[in-house]
Coordinates of C-alpha atoms in Angstrom, one line a residue:
M260 CA 128.2 113.9 75.0
S261 CA 125.8 116.7 75.1
G262 CA 122.6 115.4 76.2
I263 CA 121.2 112.8 78.8
C264 CA 119.6 109.4 78.5
S265 CA 116.0 109.7 78.2
S266 CA 115.3 107.3 81.0
F267 CA 117.5 109.2 83.5
S268 CA 115.4 110.6 86.5
P269 CA 116.5 114.1 87.8
S270 CA 115.8 115.1 91.4
E271 CA 112.6 116.6 92.6
E272 CA 114.3 120.0 93.3
E273 CA 115.8 119.8 89.9
I274 CA 112.6 119.1 88.2
G275 CA 111.0 122.0 90.3
A276 CA 113.9 124.4 89.3
A277 CA 113.4 123.5 85.6
D278 CA 109.8 123.9 85.6
L279 CA 109.9 127.3 87.3
Q280 CA 112.2 128.4 84.6
D281 CA 109.8 127.0 82.0
T282 CA 107.5 130.0 81.2
N283 CA 105.6 128.0 78.8
T284 CA 104.6 125.6 81.7
N285 CA 104.1 128.1 84.5
Q286 CA 103.3 131.8 84.0
R287 CA 103.5 132.7 87.6
K288 CA 105.8 132.2 90.5
P289 CA 104.7 129.6 93.3
A290 CA 102.5 131.3 95.8
G291 CA 103.9 129.5 98.8
W292 CA 101.6 130.0 101.7
K293 CA 98.9 131.8 99.7
A294 CA 98.2 128.2 98.3
M295 CA 98.2 126.6 101.8
P296 CA 94.6 127.4 102.9
F297 CA 93.3 125.5 99.8
V298 CA 95.9 122.7 99.8
L299 CA 96.3 122.1 103.5
G300 CA 92.6 122.8 104.1
N301 CA 91.7 120.1 101.6
E302 CA 94.1 117.6 103.2
T303 CA 92.8 118.4 106.8
F304 CA 89.2 118.0 106.0
E305 CA 89.9 114.8 104.0
R306 CA 91.7 113.4 106.9
L307 CA 89.0 114.6 109.2
A308 CA 86.4 112.8 106.9
S309 CA 88.4 109.4 106.4
F310 CA 89.4 109.0 110.2
G311 CA 86.1 110.1 111.3
L312 CA 84.4 107.5 109.1
M313 CA 86.7 104.6 110.3
A314 CA 87.7 105.6 113.8
N315 CA 84.7 103.5 115.3
F316 CA 84.4 101.0 112.5
M317 CA 85.1 98.0 114.4
V318 CA 82.1 98.7 116.6
Y319 CA 79.9 99.4 113.7
L320 CA 80.7 96.2 112.0
Q321 CA 79.9 94.2 115.5
S322 CA 76.9 96.2 116.6
E323 CA 75.1 97.0 113.3
Y324 CA 76.3 94.1 111.1
H325 CA 76.4 91.6 113.9
M326 CA 79.9 90.2 112.7
N327 CA 82.0 88.4 115.3
Q328 CA 85.3 90.0 116.3
V329 CA 87.4 87.6 114.0
K330 CA 85.3 88.4 110.9
A331 CA 85.2 92.1 111.7
A332 CA 88.9 92.3 112.4
T333 CA 89.7 90.5 109.1
L334 CA 87.4 92.7 107.2
L335 CA 89.0 95.7 108.7
N336 CA 92.7 94.5 108.2
T337 CA 91.9 93.5 104.8
W338 CA 90.3 97.0 103.9
S339 CA 93.4 98.7 105.6
A340 CA 95.9 96.8 103.6
A341 CA 94.1 97.6 100.3
S342 CA 93.9 101.2 101.4
N343 CA 97.6 101.2 102.2
F344 CA 98.7 99.6 99.0
A345 CA 96.6 101.9 96.8
P346 CA 99.2 104.8 97.2
V347 CA 101.7 102.8 95.5
I348 CA 99.5 102.6 92.4
G349 CA 98.4 106.3 92.9
A350 CA 102.1 107.6 93.0
Y351 CA 102.8 105.6 89.8
V352 CA 99.6 107.0 88.0
S353 CA 100.5 110.5 89.2
D354 CA 104.3 110.2 88.2
A355 CA 103.7 108.7 84.8
F356 CA 100.5 110.0 83.6
I357 CA 98.0 112.6 84.9
G358 CA 100.1 114.5 87.5
K359 CA 99.4 115.0 91.2
F360 CA 96.5 117.7 91.0
W361 CA 94.2 115.5 88.9
T362 CA 95.1 112.3 91.1
I363 CA 94.1 114.2 94.2
A364 CA 91.0 115.4 92.5
F365 CA 89.8 112.2 91.2
G366 CA 90.7 110.4 94.7
S367 CA 88.7 113.1 96.4
F368 CA 85.6 112.4 94.3
S369 CA 86.0 108.5 95.0
S370 CA 86.5 109.2 98.7
L371 CA 83.2 111.2 98.7
L372 CA 81.4 108.5 96.8
G373 CA 82.6 105.8 99.4
M374 CA 81.5 108.0 102.3
I375 CA 78.1 108.7 100.8
I376 CA 77.4 104.9 100.3
M377 CA 78.7 104.3 103.9
T378 CA 76.3 106.9 105.3
L379 CA 73.4 105.3 103.4
T380 CA 74.2 101.9 105.2
A381 CA 73.5 103.6 108.2
L382 CA 70.5 105.7 107.2
L383 CA 68.4 102.9 105.1
P384 CA 67.6 100.0 107.3
Q385 CA 67.2 97.6 104.2
L386 CA 71.0 98.2 103.6
R387 CA 71.9 96.3 106.9
P388 CA 70.8 93.4 109.1
P389 CA 67.6 93.9 111.3
P390 CA 68.3 95.4 114.9
C391 CA 69.2 92.9 117.5
T392 CA 69.1 93.4 121.3
H393 CA 72.2 93.3 123.2
E394 CA 71.2 90.0 124.8
G395 CA 70.8 88.4 121.5
Q396 CA 74.3 89.7 120.4
L397 CA 75.8 88.1 123.3
H398 CA 74.2 84.8 122.6
G399 CA 74.6 85.0 119.1
Q400 CA 71.0 85.0 118.1
C401 CA 71.0 88.2 115.6
V402 CA 70.2 87.8 112.2
G403 CA 73.3 88.1 110.0
H404 CA 73.9 90.3 106.8
N405 CA 73.1 88.8 103.5
K406 CA 75.3 89.0 100.3
A407 CA 73.7 92.1 99.0
Q408 CA 74.2 93.9 102.3
L409 CA 77.8 93.0 102.6
G410 CA 78.5 93.7 98.9
I411 CA 77.2 97.4 99.4
L412 CA 79.5 97.7 102.4
I413 CA 82.4 96.5 100.6
A414 CA 81.6 98.6 97.6
S415 CA 82.0 101.7 99.9
L416 CA 85.2 100.5 101.2
C417 CA 86.6 100.0 97.8
W418 CA 85.8 103.5 96.7
L419 CA 87.5 104.7 99.9
S420 CA 90.7 102.7 99.2
I421 CA 90.7 104.2 95.5
G422 CA 90.5 107.7 97.1
T423 CA 93.1 106.9 99.5
G424 CA 95.3 105.9 96.7
G425 CA 94.9 109.3 94.8
I426 CA 95.2 111.6 98.0
K427 CA 97.7 110.2 100.1
P428 CA 100.9 109.9 97.9
C429 CA 100.2 113.2 96.3
S430 CA 98.9 115.7 98.9
I431 CA 102.3 116.4 100.5
P432 CA 104.3 116.6 97.3
F433 CA 101.7 118.8 95.6
S434 CA 102.0 121.2 98.7
V435 CA 105.8 121.3 98.2
D436 CA 105.3 122.3 94.6
Q437 CA 103.7 125.5 95.8
F438 CA 107.0 126.6 97.5
D439 CA 109.9 128.1 95.5
L440 CA 112.7 125.8 96.9
T441 CA 115.3 128.1 95.0
T442 CA 114.7 130.8 97.4
E443 CA 115.4 130.8 101.2
E444 CA 111.8 132.0 101.9
G445 CA 110.4 129.0 100.1
R446 CA 112.6 126.4 101.8
K447 CA 111.6 128.0 105.3
G448 CA 108.0 127.8 104.3
N449 CA 108.4 124.1 103.1
N450 CA 109.9 123.1 106.4
S451 CA 107.1 125.1 108.4
F452 CA 104.6 123.2 106.3
Y453 CA 105.8 119.9 107.5
N454 CA 105.4 121.0 111.3
L455 CA 101.9 122.2 110.6
Y456 CA 101.0 119.2 108.7
Y457 CA 101.8 116.8 111.5
T458 CA 100.1 119.2 114.1
T459 CA 96.8 119.4 112.0
Q460 CA 96.9 115.5 111.7
T461 CA 97.2 115.1 115.5
I462 CA 94.4 117.5 116.1
V463 CA 92.2 115.8 113.6
L464 CA 92.8 112.4 115.2
L465 CA 91.8 113.7 118.5
I466 CA 88.6 115.2 117.3
T467 CA 87.7 111.9 115.2
Q468 CA 88.5 109.8 118.5
T469 CA 86.3 111.8 120.7
V470 CA 83.7 114.0 119.2
V471 CA 82.9 111.8 116.0
V472 CA 82.9 108.6 118.0
Y473 CA 80.6 110.0 120.7
I474 CA 78.1 111.0 117.9
Q475 CA 78.2 107.5 116.4
N476 CA 77.8 105.7 119.6
D477 CA 75.4 108.0 121.5
I478 CA 73.4 109.8 118.8
S479 CA 73.3 108.3 115.5
W480 CA 75.6 106.3 113.2
A481 CA 73.9 108.1 110.2
I482 CA 74.8 111.6 111.4
G483 CA 78.4 110.2 112.6
F484 CA 78.9 109.1 109.0
G485 CA 77.2 112.0 107.5
I486 CA 79.4 114.5 109.1
P487 CA 82.8 113.2 107.6
A488 CA 81.0 112.9 104.1
L489 CA 80.2 116.7 104.3
C490 CA 83.7 117.4 105.5
M491 CA 84.9 115.5 102.4
L492 CA 82.6 117.5 100.1
F493 CA 83.9 120.8 101.7
A494 CA 87.6 119.6 101.1
I495 CA 86.8 119.1 97.5
V496 CA 85.3 122.6 97.1
L497 CA 88.2 124.2 98.9
F498 CA 90.7 122.2 96.8
F499 CA 89.1 123.6 93.6
V500 CA 88.8 127.1 94.7
G501 CA 92.5 127.5 94.7
T502 CA 93.0 126.3 91.0
K503 CA 94.0 129.8 89.9
V504 CA 96.9 129.9 92.5
Y505 CA 98.4 126.6 92.1
I506 CA 101.7 125.6 90.4
Y507 CA 101.3 122.4 88.3
I508 CA 104.2 120.3 87.6
K509 CA 104.2 118.1 84.7
P510 CA 104.5 114.5 85.0
E511 CA 108.1 113.2 84.4
G512 CA 107.5 109.5 84.4
S513 CA 107.8 107.0 86.9
V514 CA 111.1 105.8 88.5
F515 CA 109.8 102.0 88.4
A516 CA 110.5 102.1 84.6
A517 CA 114.1 103.1 85.3
V518 CA 114.6 100.3 87.8
A519 CA 113.2 97.8 85.4
Q520 CA 115.4 99.1 82.6
V521 CA 118.7 98.6 84.8
L522 CA 117.6 95.0 85.5
V523 CA 116.9 94.2 82.0
A524 CA 120.1 95.8 80.6
A525 CA 122.1 93.8 83.3
Y526 CA 120.6 90.7 82.3
K527 CA 121.2 91.2 78.5
K528 CA 125.0 91.9 79.3
R529 CA 125.3 89.2 81.8
Q530 CA 128.0 87.5 79.6
L531 CA 130.2 90.6 79.5
N532 CA 133.3 91.1 81.7
L533 CA 133.4 94.4 83.7
P534 CA 136.4 96.6 82.5
S535 CA 138.7 98.0 85.2
D536 CA 138.4 101.6 83.4
D537 CA 135.4 103.3 84.8
G538 CA 135.5 105.6 81.7
Q539 CA 133.6 102.9 79.7
F540 CA 130.5 103.3 81.7
Y541 CA 127.7 105.7 80.7
I542 CA 127.8 109.0 82.7
P543 CA 125.7 111.4 81.0
P544 CA 126.5 115.1 81.6
F545 CA 124.3 117.0 84.0
S546 CA 122.7 119.9 82.2
R547 CA 121.4 121.1 85.5
S548 CA 124.3 121.2 88.0
L549 CA 122.2 120.2 91.0
L550 CA 123.2 116.7 91.2
P551 CA 126.9 115.4 91.8
E552 CA 128.7 113.2 89.5
L553 CA 128.5 109.7 90.5
H554 CA 130.8 106.6 90.1
L555 CA 129.8 102.9 90.1
T556 CA 130.6 101.1 93.5
R557 CA 131.5 97.6 93.8
Q558 CA 128.5 96.5 95.6
Y559 CA 126.2 94.3 93.4
S560 CA 128.7 94.6 90.7
C561 CA 126.5 92.6 88.3
L562 CA 124.3 95.5 87.9
N563 CA 127.1 97.6 86.8
K564 CA 127.0 95.8 83.4
A565 CA 123.7 97.8 82.6
A566 CA 125.9 101.1 82.5
L567 CA 128.7 99.4 80.4
I568 CA 128.9 101.1 76.7
V569 CA 129.1 98.5 74.1
G570 CA 129.6 99.6 70.4
D571 CA 127.6 102.4 69.3
E572 CA 125.0 102.4 72.2
V573 CA 125.6 106.0 72.7
K574 CA 124.6 108.4 69.6
Q575 CA 126.3 111.3 68.6
D576 CA 124.3 113.8 70.5
G577 CA 124.9 111.8 73.7
L578 CA 121.7 110.2 74.0
C579 CA 121.5 106.3 74.6
E580 CA 120.2 104.4 71.7
N581 CA 118.1 102.1 73.7
P582 CA 117.4 102.6 77.5
W583 CA 116.7 99.0 77.9
R584 CA 120.4 98.2 76.9
L585 CA 122.1 101.0 78.4
C586 CA 121.4 102.8 81.7
S587 CA 123.1 105.7 83.4
V588 CA 125.4 105.2 86.4
Q589 CA 122.8 107.2 88.4
Q590 CA 120.1 104.6 87.6
V591 CA 122.2 101.8 88.5
E592 CA 123.1 103.2 91.9
D593 CA 119.6 104.0 92.6
V594 CA 118.6 100.4 92.1
K595 CA 121.4 99.3 94.4
C596 CA 120.0 101.7 97.0
L597 CA 116.7 100.2 96.8
I598 CA 118.0 96.7 97.1
N599 CA 120.0 97.7 100.3
I600 CA 116.8 99.1 101.9
I601 CA 114.5 96.3 101.0
P602 CA 115.5 94.0 104.0
I603 CA 114.9 96.8 106.4
W604 CA 111.5 97.4 104.9
L605 CA 110.7 93.7 105.2
T606 CA 111.3 93.6 108.8
S607 CA 109.0 96.7 109.3
V608 CA 106.2 94.8 108.0
L609 CA 106.1 92.3 111.1
G610 CA 107.4 95.1 113.2
F611 CA 103.9 96.9 112.8
L612 CA 101.8 93.6 113.7
A613 CA 101.4 94.8 117.3
M614 CA 100.1 98.1 116.1
N615 CA 97.4 96.5 114.0
Q616 CA 96.0 94.8 117.0
Q617 CA 95.5 98.1 118.8
G618 CA 92.7 99.1 116.5
T619 CA 90.8 95.8 116.6
F620 CA 91.0 93.7 119.6
T621 CA 91.8 96.5 122.0
V622 CA 88.4 98.1 121.2
A623 CA 86.9 94.6 121.8
Q624 CA 88.6 94.6 125.3
A625 CA 87.2 98.1 126.0
L626 CA 83.8 96.9 125.1
K627 CA 84.1 94.4 128.1
M628 CA 85.5 96.8 130.7
D629 CA 83.9 99.6 132.8
L630 CA 83.7 102.7 130.5
Q631 CA 82.7 105.1 133.2
F632 CA 85.1 107.9 133.8
G633 CA 83.9 109.9 136.8
P634 CA 80.5 110.4 137.8
S635 CA 79.0 111.5 134.5
I636 CA 81.3 110.6 131.7
K637 CA 81.2 107.2 129.7
I638 CA 84.1 106.8 127.4
P639 CA 83.1 105.3 124.0
A640 CA 85.1 102.0 123.3
G641 CA 86.4 103.5 120.1
S642 CA 87.8 106.5 121.7
V643 CA 90.3 104.6 123.8
G644 CA 93.1 105.3 121.2
V645 CA 93.2 109.0 122.3
I646 CA 95.5 107.7 125.1
T647 CA 97.9 106.8 122.3
L648 CA 97.6 110.3 120.5
I649 CA 98.0 112.1 123.8
A650 CA 101.3 110.0 124.6
I651 CA 102.5 110.9 121.1
A652 CA 101.6 114.6 121.5
I653 CA 103.5 114.8 124.8
W654 CA 106.6 112.7 124.2
L655 CA 107.3 113.7 120.7
P656 CA 108.2 117.2 121.3
F657 CA 109.9 116.2 124.5
Y658 CA 111.9 113.8 122.7
D659 CA 112.9 116.2 120.0
R660 CA 113.7 119.1 122.2
V661 CA 115.3 117.5 125.2
V662 CA 116.3 113.8 124.8
V663 CA 117.8 114.3 121.3
A664 CA 119.9 117.2 122.6
A665 CA 121.0 115.3 125.6
L666 CA 121.9 112.3 123.5
E667 CA 123.9 114.4 120.9
K668 CA 126.1 115.6 123.8
V669 CA 126.9 112.0 124.6
T670 CA 127.1 110.3 121.2
K671 CA 128.4 113.3 119.2
Q672 CA 125.8 112.3 116.5
E673 CA 123.3 114.3 114.6
G674 CA 120.0 113.1 116.3
G675 CA 121.6 111.6 119.1
I676 CA 121.2 107.9 117.7
T677 CA 121.3 106.5 114.1
L678 CA 118.1 105.9 112.1
L679 CA 118.2 102.1 112.5
Q680 CA 118.7 102.5 116.3
R681 CA 115.6 104.5 116.4
I682 CA 113.6 102.1 114.3
G683 CA 114.9 99.2 116.5
I684 CA 113.9 100.8 119.7
G685 CA 110.4 101.1 118.2
N686 CA 110.4 97.4 117.5
L687 CA 111.3 96.8 121.2
F688 CA 108.5 98.7 122.5
S689 CA 106.0 96.8 120.3
I690 CA 107.2 93.7 121.7
L691 CA 106.7 95.2 125.3
T692 CA 103.3 96.3 124.2
M693 CA 102.2 92.8 123.3
L694 CA 103.5 91.4 126.5
V695 CA 101.9 94.1 128.7
S696 CA 98.6 93.5 126.5
G697 CA 98.8 89.9 127.3
F698 CA 99.2 90.2 131.0
L699 CA 96.6 92.9 131.2
E700 CA 94.0 90.7 129.3
T701 CA 94.7 87.8 131.6
E702 CA 93.6 90.0 134.6
R703 CA 90.6 91.3 132.8
R704 CA 89.3 88.1 131.6
L705 CA 89.7 86.5 135.0
S706 CA 88.1 89.4 136.5
A707 CA 85.1 89.2 134.1
L708 CA 84.6 85.5 134.7
S709 CA 84.7 85.8 138.5
H710 CA 83.2 89.0 139.3
G711 CA 81.6 90.2 136.1
G712 CA 77.9 90.5 135.7
T713 CA 75.6 88.8 133.3
D714 CA 76.6 91.1 130.5
G715 CA 80.1 89.8 130.9
I716 CA 81.8 93.2 131.5
A717 CA 84.8 93.0 133.9
P718 CA 84.7 95.2 137.0
M719 CA 87.7 97.1 135.9
T720 CA 88.0 100.6 134.6
V721 CA 88.9 100.9 130.9
M722 CA 91.9 102.9 132.0
W723 CA 93.8 99.8 132.9
L724 CA 94.4 99.7 129.0
T725 CA 96.6 102.8 129.4
P726 CA 99.9 101.1 129.9
Q727 CA 99.7 99.2 126.4
L728 CA 98.3 102.2 124.6
I729 CA 101.0 104.4 125.7
L730 CA 103.6 101.9 124.8
I731 CA 102.2 101.5 121.4
G732 CA 102.4 105.3 121.2
F733 CA 106.1 105.1 121.9
S734 CA 106.5 102.1 119.4
E735 CA 104.8 104.6 116.6
I736 CA 107.1 107.4 117.5
F737 CA 110.2 105.6 117.1
S738 CA 109.3 103.0 114.3
I739 CA 107.0 105.1 111.9
V740 CA 108.7 108.5 112.3
G741 CA 112.1 106.6 112.2
L742 CA 111.3 104.8 108.9
I743 CA 109.9 108.1 107.3
E744 CA 113.1 110.0 108.0
F745 CA 115.2 106.7 106.9
Y746 CA 113.5 106.5 103.6
N747 CA 113.8 110.3 103.0
K748 CA 117.4 110.5 103.8
Q749 CA 118.5 107.2 102.5
F750 CA 116.7 107.3 99.3
P751 CA 118.2 109.4 96.5
E752 CA 116.2 112.8 96.1
H753 CA 114.4 111.7 93.0
M754 CA 113.3 108.5 94.3
R755 CA 111.9 109.7 97.7
S756 CA 108.3 109.2 96.3
I757 CA 109.1 105.6 96.2
G758 CA 110.3 105.9 99.7
N759 CA 107.1 107.6 101.0
S760 CA 105.1 105.0 99.2
L761 CA 107.0 102.2 101.1
I762 CA 105.5 103.5 104.3
Y763 CA 101.8 102.7 103.0
L764 CA 103.1 99.6 101.6
T765 CA 104.3 98.6 105.0
F766 CA 101.0 99.3 106.5
S767 CA 99.3 97.4 103.5
F768 CA 101.5 94.1 104.1
A769 CA 101.3 94.4 108.0
S770 CA 97.5 94.5 107.7
Y771 CA 97.5 91.3 105.4
A772 CA 100.0 89.6 107.7
S773 CA 97.9 90.3 110.5
S774 CA 94.6 89.1 108.9
I775 CA 96.6 85.8 108.0
V776 CA 97.8 85.3 111.5
I777 CA 94.3 85.8 113.0
S778 CA 92.7 83.3 110.5
V779 CA 95.4 80.8 111.2
V780 CA 95.2 81.2 115.0
H781 CA 91.4 81.1 115.0
D782 CA 91.3 77.9 112.7
V783 CA 94.0 76.0 114.6
S784 CA 93.0 76.7 118.1
A785 CA 89.4 75.9 117.2
R786 CA 90.4 72.4 116.0
H787 CA 92.2 71.8 119.2
G788 CA 89.1 72.6 121.4
S789 CA 90.3 75.9 122.9
N790 CA 89.4 78.9 120.5
W791 CA 91.8 81.6 121.2
L792 CA 89.6 84.1 119.3
S793 CA 86.2 83.1 119.8
D794 CA 83.1 85.2 119.6
D795 CA 83.1 85.8 123.4
I796 CA 86.3 87.5 124.4
N797 CA 85.7 86.3 127.9
T798 CA 86.0 82.6 127.0
S799 CA 88.7 83.2 124.3
K800 CA 92.5 83.3 125.0
L801 CA 93.2 86.8 123.5
D802 CA 96.1 86.9 125.8
Y803 CA 97.7 83.8 124.2
F804 CA 97.2 85.6 120.9
Y805 CA 98.9 88.6 122.2
F806 CA 102.0 86.6 123.5
L807 CA 102.1 84.8 120.1
I808 CA 102.4 88.2 118.4
A809 CA 105.1 89.3 121.0
G810 CA 107.0 86.0 120.1
I811 CA 106.7 86.8 116.1
S812 CA 108.0 90.3 116.9
S813 CA 111.0 89.0 118.8
L814 CA 112.0 86.7 116.0
N815 CA 111.5 89.7 113.6
F816 CA 113.7 91.8 115.9
L817 CA 116.5 89.3 115.6
F818 CA 116.3 89.4 111.8
F819 CA 116.2 93.3 112.0
L820 CA 119.4 93.4 114.1
F821 CA 121.0 91.2 111.4
C822 CA 119.9 93.3 108.6
A823 CA 120.9 96.6 110.4
R824 CA 124.3 95.4 111.1
R825 CA 125.0 94.7 107.5
Y826 CA 123.5 98.1 106.3
H827 CA 125.8 100.8 105.1
Y828 CA 124.3 104.2 105.3
R829 CA 124.4 106.3 102.1
S830 CA 126.6 109.2 102.0
S831 CA 129.1 110.1 99.5
V832 CA 129.5 107.4 96.7
K833 CA 132.8 105.7 96.7
L834 CA 134.9 105.2 93.7
M835 CA 135.8 101.9 92.3

């Protein structure tokens, strides 16, 4: 057989090497770091815009739209879920149709439109409810938003979600395309890019959680939203300035189709018996020698029938006659890999429940605490998340440089611990975060009720939230970073786009799960006369809610242990 099945998906490195050799597609070599000011600059300003717009959004919904904390948290979680699901669709559109460049471009314009609409809601009084005094907000006497005002707000969020779907799944792969991975210089540049990428992200988050939040709270919401919109406009201009420098890789088709083909082909041949001779399975020759030859494994053997050659399914030129009846061994093993990872992915959804609460109810806690820091500094409630960022910025380098090196000497294993052990530690930190949050909230509420003033603010400094914010930072370091590394190492190279999309899909499902839990707890507890999540945080039972999340996370951790013990790490594929 001299050809390969048209549905077979080569690796990203293979595609990149082939495209570099195709002079009809690319007339120049990858520019490497010369392209980074445009690509990385676009990514940095886009993140500055999106994070800056949403960093204080919980406060905006409560203060300007007079939403209670349950409705605001539900809207925020729903938007977050949609935004994190959108990259899966964006990755498919990019891979199968228009390519990464135009997907990023379309997403950038969509984000800009959403930011402009959001800025208008703060600039034009008729687009939001009439102002209300602080006393009126405390007693629920404010005039709420109408359907038109809510519709315009939701429209801006929809455009932002579409923009996220275009930018997030493509920005890193498009940046990698600009490096020649066939050279040592290109590979070193690519590794340095990842380090710089995460460094800039931390800096951006710190800026948005401090400067932008301060402008929104103490100067003007319109200016606080207008600055991110201007940053997004600048990001678009910078991105298009580099068009003459970029390397453009043609879309090669999505791996989702290949996965569907394996399932369909295996179903069509379900009545056949598997032979003992592996020579009867379809193994196309590799015209590019970058991928090793694979053989079918015994796991999920029913799928092996998809690669079983029956009759004249292979043409004389080596191409398969019908990719929906015959798939390559590589495709079958890729689907098995995906099936193995799905249980781990499912546990990560509930594992992120604790993280979702830190962006909503933690801000609500901060609003009812003493925000004064020193004689002259007042901390914005939306900026308390800076503590988490500082914890990550300090602990992550220390962990990589010191802790990992020490663990490797003891365990004799690369990385010190396995990837699933790292994820499991992150899950434990999330449980501990919720327990600590619950105990601290009990003390805060008792202090507010017994010693607080008429405004309901507890005579406790907001720095009491530091323990739970540091713990959730540790949870993110172990869980999120562990999952990113797990997906990239356990997925085959040409399926890593799916792996990266799973991260955002996890955030999406976790946000939906959080919204469901909040709604159920609010309705059930209200019917029994003791609303855990009432409008007034001082009369609600937020600590009970935190303990409930800790319980759910604990059960999820037990399920994770079960799945982790059954998981077999992908290395070399064993022969049948």
